[in-house]
Amino acid sequence: MPMNSETAAAAGTGYVHGYSGREGQRLLDQASSLVELLHWDTAFPAGTVVLEAGCGVGAQTVTIAHASPHAQICSVDISEQSLQAARARVAEAALANVVFLQGNIFQLPFPPRTFDHVFVCFVLEHLRDPRAALASLKQLLKPGGTITVIEGDHGSTYFHPDSMDAHRAIQCLVDLQARGGGDALIGRKLYPLLVEAGFQAVTVSPRMVYVDASRPALVDGFTRKTFNAMVEGVRDDAIAAGLIDTATWDKGIRDLHRTTADDGVFCYTFFKAVATIPR
Amino acid sequence: MPMNSETAAAAGTGYVHGYSGREGQRLLDQASSLVELLHWDTAFPAGTVVLEAGCGVGAQTVTIAHASPHAQICSVDISEQSLQAARARVAEAALANVVFLQGNIFQLPFPPRTFDHVFVCFVLEHLRDPRAALASLKQLLKPGGTITVIEGDHGSTYFHPDSMDAHRAIQCLVDLQARGGGDALIGRKLYPLLVEAGFQAVTVSPRMVYVDASRPALVDGFTRKTFNAMVEGVRDDAIAAGLIDTATWDKGIRDLHRTTADDGVFCYTFFKAVATIPR
């Protein structure tokens, strides 16, 4: 689930979802509807020094800072524009335990062994070399330090009624992200990525979003305003790139919205991994 | 996930997985490795009269009877051969709260309003008209009675490393089941099926099986001995039906087993629904 802006310079390409205000709002909408699912078990003891690598517009920053008021959060993003939005968001929430810093995830201006915890959410999917990013972040952890990584996986998407055209539209997003050097199917790969980057005690917890008409907040907040809006956002790029024709695209999007009817069902899975480094 | 034998006469076709001893063992292997995931929240108060519709070889029967020792379980299956295996299994477990009965799920020899609860697990996927089956079972419930339905969904399968050939092999199973009148993608449809059959307060809980090398019991018990074995079981039928060529099949199966390596990941989701009828 692309919710972050770390990509751009790191991957040497444009951020696939752009930086418009509507996109920023979508990111915040998503976080508020998914916050319990993804973050109910994210909390840091008093005094923990946390690096949030790739904070984007602060969608997750507010949640983790609020949940751990006595931890010190250092939130970094490569986009100064995103950081401005994140700063405003944190100020609005009257949170005093966050500092922001502009920087590249591969060249952060911290000495080794600075942080107790690194928090990475919706960032790796946009990087050309996520394993190298994890290895780089690992150097910043104190001995015995821990990491949290959260990513989506567009290949986890299925729904009722099923629709080949809807899957084709989603595949356009996957293909565009791959062309930009990213990986929209990265969620399922967190375990091997963390193991290969040298982390230990890697534990992956899938967080499945199951949506039917009995859960109207998710129908609107997740299926309609997060997932479908995200796919719809790449319409022009997908058609311009020749990945799909207009008629198939429009049918695919209609079919995606069809899953929000009273007899529709929509499924998507995020993956949350925690791991540690040796003491 | 095909674990039941209700299909045969009801669908007017052969049971896609056959009735061999190896298949029976696979069903039991699956239940024992999935029992906590699927059934940790299945328990009935003392005195509850439960119909298990389509008990097969008793893989679930033992679990629910053990979890609810003071409930009375009436387990029905269309196959006398399966019932024999189920009786032996229940006797071996020294459970005294189960009675078995041979019968067709659409024509059960009970008066209306007989049961407090109906339990249906891995049955609907094999029926030509699952909605009619639910409507039929609904008549057997007392006012205020409840139902539990559990089904898999082969379209929920994804893995790392990804493989088109592995997906093709899985699709053979889906296609064969569809030719037999069944639906291997039924899990995602439980909500509309139950609503349309007239049930109320329908609540669906997805049960995702996430498998990586840190969970060796699931690698062996689920990925290898349950899912992969189930797909491998239709090899001859799939090739004979012209659904796939031998080389693609063999490559697909190899790729499925590749997901059990130290860097592999396998995902599958079951759906568990509970619902009620008016008082």
mmCIF file of N, CA and C in Angstrom, chain A residues 155-199:
data_model
loop_
_atom_site.group_PDB
_atom_site.id
_atom_site.type_symbol
_atom_site.label_atom_id
_atom_site.label_comp_id
_atom_site.label_asym_id
_atom_site.label_seq_id
_atom_site.Cartn_x
_atom_site.Cartn_y
_atom_site.Cartn_z
ATOM 1 N N GLY A 155 -0.993 -8.316 -4.445
ATOM 2 C CA GLY A 155 -1.354 -9.663 -4.876
ATOM 3 C C GLY A 155 -2.241 -10.388 -3.878
ATOM 4 N N SER A 156 -2.456 -9.787 -2.743
ATOM 5 C CA SER A 156 -3.345 -10.361 -1.724
ATOM 6 C C SER A 156 -4.787 -9.936 -1.935
ATOM 7 N N THR A 157 -5.036 -9.190 -3.002
ATOM 8 C CA THR A 157 -6.364 -8.629 -3.246
ATOM 9 C C THR A 157 -7.273 -9.632 -3.947
ATOM 10 N N TYR A 158 -8.417 -9.910 -3.355
ATOM 11 C CA TYR A 158 -9.460 -10.660 -4.065
ATOM 12 C C TYR A 158 -10.797 -10.202 -3.528
ATOM 13 N N PHE A 159 -11.857 -10.547 -4.258
ATOM 14 C CA PHE A 159 -13.134 -9.908 -3.953
ATOM 15 C C PHE A 159 -14.268 -10.688 -4.569
ATOM 16 N N HIS A 160 -15.461 -10.303 -4.206
ATOM 17 C CA HIS A 160 -16.687 -10.857 -4.772
ATOM 18 C C HIS A 160 -17.637 -9.709 -5.089
ATOM 19 N N PRO A 161 -18.223 -9.670 -6.289
ATOM 20 C CA PRO A 161 -18.003 -10.584 -7.401
ATOM 21 C C PRO A 161 -16.588 -10.466 -7.964
ATOM 22 N N ASP A 162 -16.061 -11.610 -8.400
ATOM 23 C CA ASP A 162 -14.738 -11.617 -8.995
ATOM 24 C C ASP A 162 -14.796 -10.947 -10.366
ATOM 25 N N SER A 163 -13.660 -10.444 -10.833
ATOM 26 C CA SER A 163 -13.632 -9.741 -12.123
ATOM 27 C C SER A 163 -12.223 -9.735 -12.670
ATOM 28 N N MET A 164 -12.039 -10.321 -13.836
ATOM 29 C CA MET A 164 -10.732 -10.311 -14.481
ATOM 30 C C MET A 164 -10.303 -8.881 -14.795
ATOM 31 N N ASP A 165 -11.254 -8.031 -15.215
ATOM 32 C CA ASP A 165 -10.902 -6.653 -15.564
ATOM 33 C C ASP A 165 -10.435 -5.861 -14.336
ATOM 34 N N ALA A 166 -11.066 -6.118 -13.208
ATOM 35 C CA ALA A 166 -10.630 -5.440 -11.982
ATOM 36 C C ALA A 166 -9.197 -5.870 -11.636
ATOM 37 N N HIS A 167 -8.911 -7.165 -11.789
ATOM 38 C CA HIS A 167 -7.540 -7.626 -11.535
ATOM 39 C C HIS A 167 -6.561 -6.991 -12.524
ATOM 40 N N ARG A 168 -7.019 -6.786 -13.770
ATOM 41 C CA ARG A 168 -6.137 -6.149 -14.757
ATOM 42 C C ARG A 168 -5.802 -4.708 -14.353
ATOM 43 N N ALA A 169 -6.810 -4.004 -13.850
ATOM 44 C CA ALA A 169 -6.572 -2.617 -13.423
ATOM 45 C C ALA A 169 -5.576 -2.585 -12.265
ATOM 46 N N ILE A 170 -5.743 -3.499 -11.309
ATOM 47 C CA ILE A 170 -4.804 -3.563 -10.178
ATOM 48 C C ILE A 170 -3.397 -3.887 -10.684
ATOM 49 N N GLN A 171 -3.320 -4.788 -11.676
ATOM 50 C CA GLN A 171 -2.013 -5.177 -12.213
ATOM 51 C C GLN A 171 -1.291 -3.981 -12.842
ATOM 52 N N CYS A 172 -2.055 -3.027 -13.377
ATOM 53 C CA CYS A 172 -1.435 -1.804 -13.912
ATOM 54 C C CYS A 172 -0.656 -1.075 -12.822
ATOM 55 N N LEU A 173 -1.248 -0.997 -11.650
ATOM 56 C CA LEU A 173 -0.574 -0.344 -10.524
ATOM 57 C C LEU A 173 0.692 -1.113 -10.145
ATOM 58 N N VAL A 174 0.586 -2.434 -10.116
ATOM 59 C CA VAL A 174 1.755 -3.275 -9.806
ATOM 60 C C VAL A 174 2.853 -3.044 -10.845
ATOM 61 N N ASP A 175 2.455 -3.025 -12.127
ATOM 62 C CA ASP A 175 3.441 -2.862 -13.197
ATOM 63 C C ASP A 175 4.093 -1.481 -13.164
ATOM 64 N N LEU A 176 3.282 -0.439 -12.927
ATOM 65 C CA LEU A 176 3.844 0.910 -12.869
ATOM 66 C C LEU A 176 4.820 1.031 -11.707
ATOM 67 N N GLN A 177 4.456 0.447 -10.584
ATOM 68 C CA GLN A 177 5.346 0.524 -9.423
ATOM 69 C C GLN A 177 6.649 -0.229 -9.714
ATOM 70 N N ALA A 178 6.543 -1.355 -10.420
ATOM 71 C CA ALA A 178 7.749 -2.115 -10.778
ATOM 72 C C ALA A 178 8.628 -1.309 -11.735
ATOM 73 N N ARG A 179 7.995 -0.615 -12.700
ATOM 74 C CA ARG A 179 8.779 0.219 -13.610
ATOM 75 C C ARG A 179 9.527 1.312 -12.869
ATOM 76 N N GLY A 180 8.971 1.787 -11.773
ATOM 77 C CA GLY A 180 9.622 2.806 -10.964
ATOM 78 C C GLY A 180 10.653 2.225 -10.009
ATOM 79 N N GLY A 181 10.867 0.920 -10.100
ATOM 80 C CA GLY A 181 11.867 0.290 -9.237
ATOM 81 C C GLY A 181 11.290 -0.267 -7.951
ATOM 82 N N GLY A 182 9.968 -0.149 -7.766
ATOM 83 C CA GLY A 182 9.349 -0.622 -6.526
ATOM 84 C C GLY A 182 8.777 -2.013 -6.650
ATOM 85 N N ASP A 183 8.064 -2.440 -5.628
ATOM 86 C CA ASP A 183 7.522 -3.793 -5.577
ATOM 87 C C ASP A 183 6.231 -3.775 -4.765
ATOM 88 N N ALA A 184 5.103 -3.784 -5.461
ATOM 89 C CA ALA A 184 3.801 -3.725 -4.799
ATOM 90 C C ALA A 184 3.390 -5.075 -4.226
ATOM 91 N N LEU A 185 4.228 -6.084 -4.401
ATOM 92 C CA LEU A 185 3.949 -7.425 -3.856
ATOM 93 C C LEU A 185 4.925 -7.756 -2.738
ATOM 94 N N ILE A 186 5.442 -6.738 -2.065
ATOM 95 C CA ILE A 186 6.546 -6.961 -1.129
ATOM 96 C C ILE A 186 6.087 -7.525 0.213
ATOM 97 N N GLY A 187 4.810 -7.351 0.557
ATOM 98 C CA GLY A 187 4.356 -7.762 1.887
ATOM 99 C C GLY A 187 4.710 -9.192 2.229
ATOM 100 N N ARG A 188 4.458 -10.109 1.295
ATOM 101 C CA ARG A 188 4.728 -11.529 1.548
ATOM 102 C C ARG A 188 6.213 -11.826 1.702
ATOM 103 N N LYS A 189 7.065 -10.871 1.317
ATOM 104 C CA LYS A 189 8.513 -11.128 1.312
ATOM 105 C C LYS A 189 9.233 -10.595 2.542
ATOM 106 N N LEU A 190 8.505 -10.048 3.506
ATOM 107 C CA LEU A 190 9.175 -9.414 4.643
ATOM 108 C C LEU A 190 10.040 -10.387 5.423
ATOM 109 N N TYR A 191 9.554 -11.624 5.570
ATOM 110 C CA TYR A 191 10.345 -12.587 6.342
ATOM 111 C C TYR A 191 11.714 -12.822 5.711
ATOM 112 N N PRO A 192 11.788 -13.254 4.435
ATOM 113 C CA PRO A 192 13.129 -13.450 3.881
ATOM 114 C C PRO A 192 13.942 -12.165 3.804
ATOM 115 N N LEU A 193 13.321 -11.026 3.535
ATOM 116 C CA LEU A 193 14.080 -9.777 3.460
ATOM 117 C C LEU A 193 14.773 -9.463 4.784
ATOM 118 N N LEU A 194 14.050 -9.615 5.876
ATOM 119 C CA LEU A 194 14.633 -9.293 7.178
ATOM 120 C C LEU A 194 15.690 -10.314 7.587
ATOM 121 N N VAL A 195 15.427 -11.582 7.300
ATOM 122 C CA VAL A 195 16.421 -12.615 7.622
ATOM 123 C C VAL A 195 17.703 -12.356 6.834
ATOM 124 N N GLU A 196 17.537 -12.068 5.533
ATOM 125 C CA GLU A 196 18.725 -11.863 4.689
ATOM 126 C C GLU A 196 19.465 -10.579 5.044
ATOM 127 N N ALA A 197 18.771 -9.612 5.637
ATOM 128 C CA ALA A 197 19.445 -8.385 6.075
ATOM 129 C C ALA A 197 20.129 -8.570 7.428
ATOM 130 N N GLY A 198 20.023 -9.764 8.006
ATOM 131 C CA GLY A 198 20.756 -10.055 9.245
ATOM 132 C C GLY A 198 19.965 -9.880 10.525
ATOM 133 N N PHE A 199 18.671 -9.669 10.417
ATOM 134 C CA PHE A 199 17.863 -9.559 11.636
ATOM 135 C C PHE A 199 17.557 -10.937 12.207
#
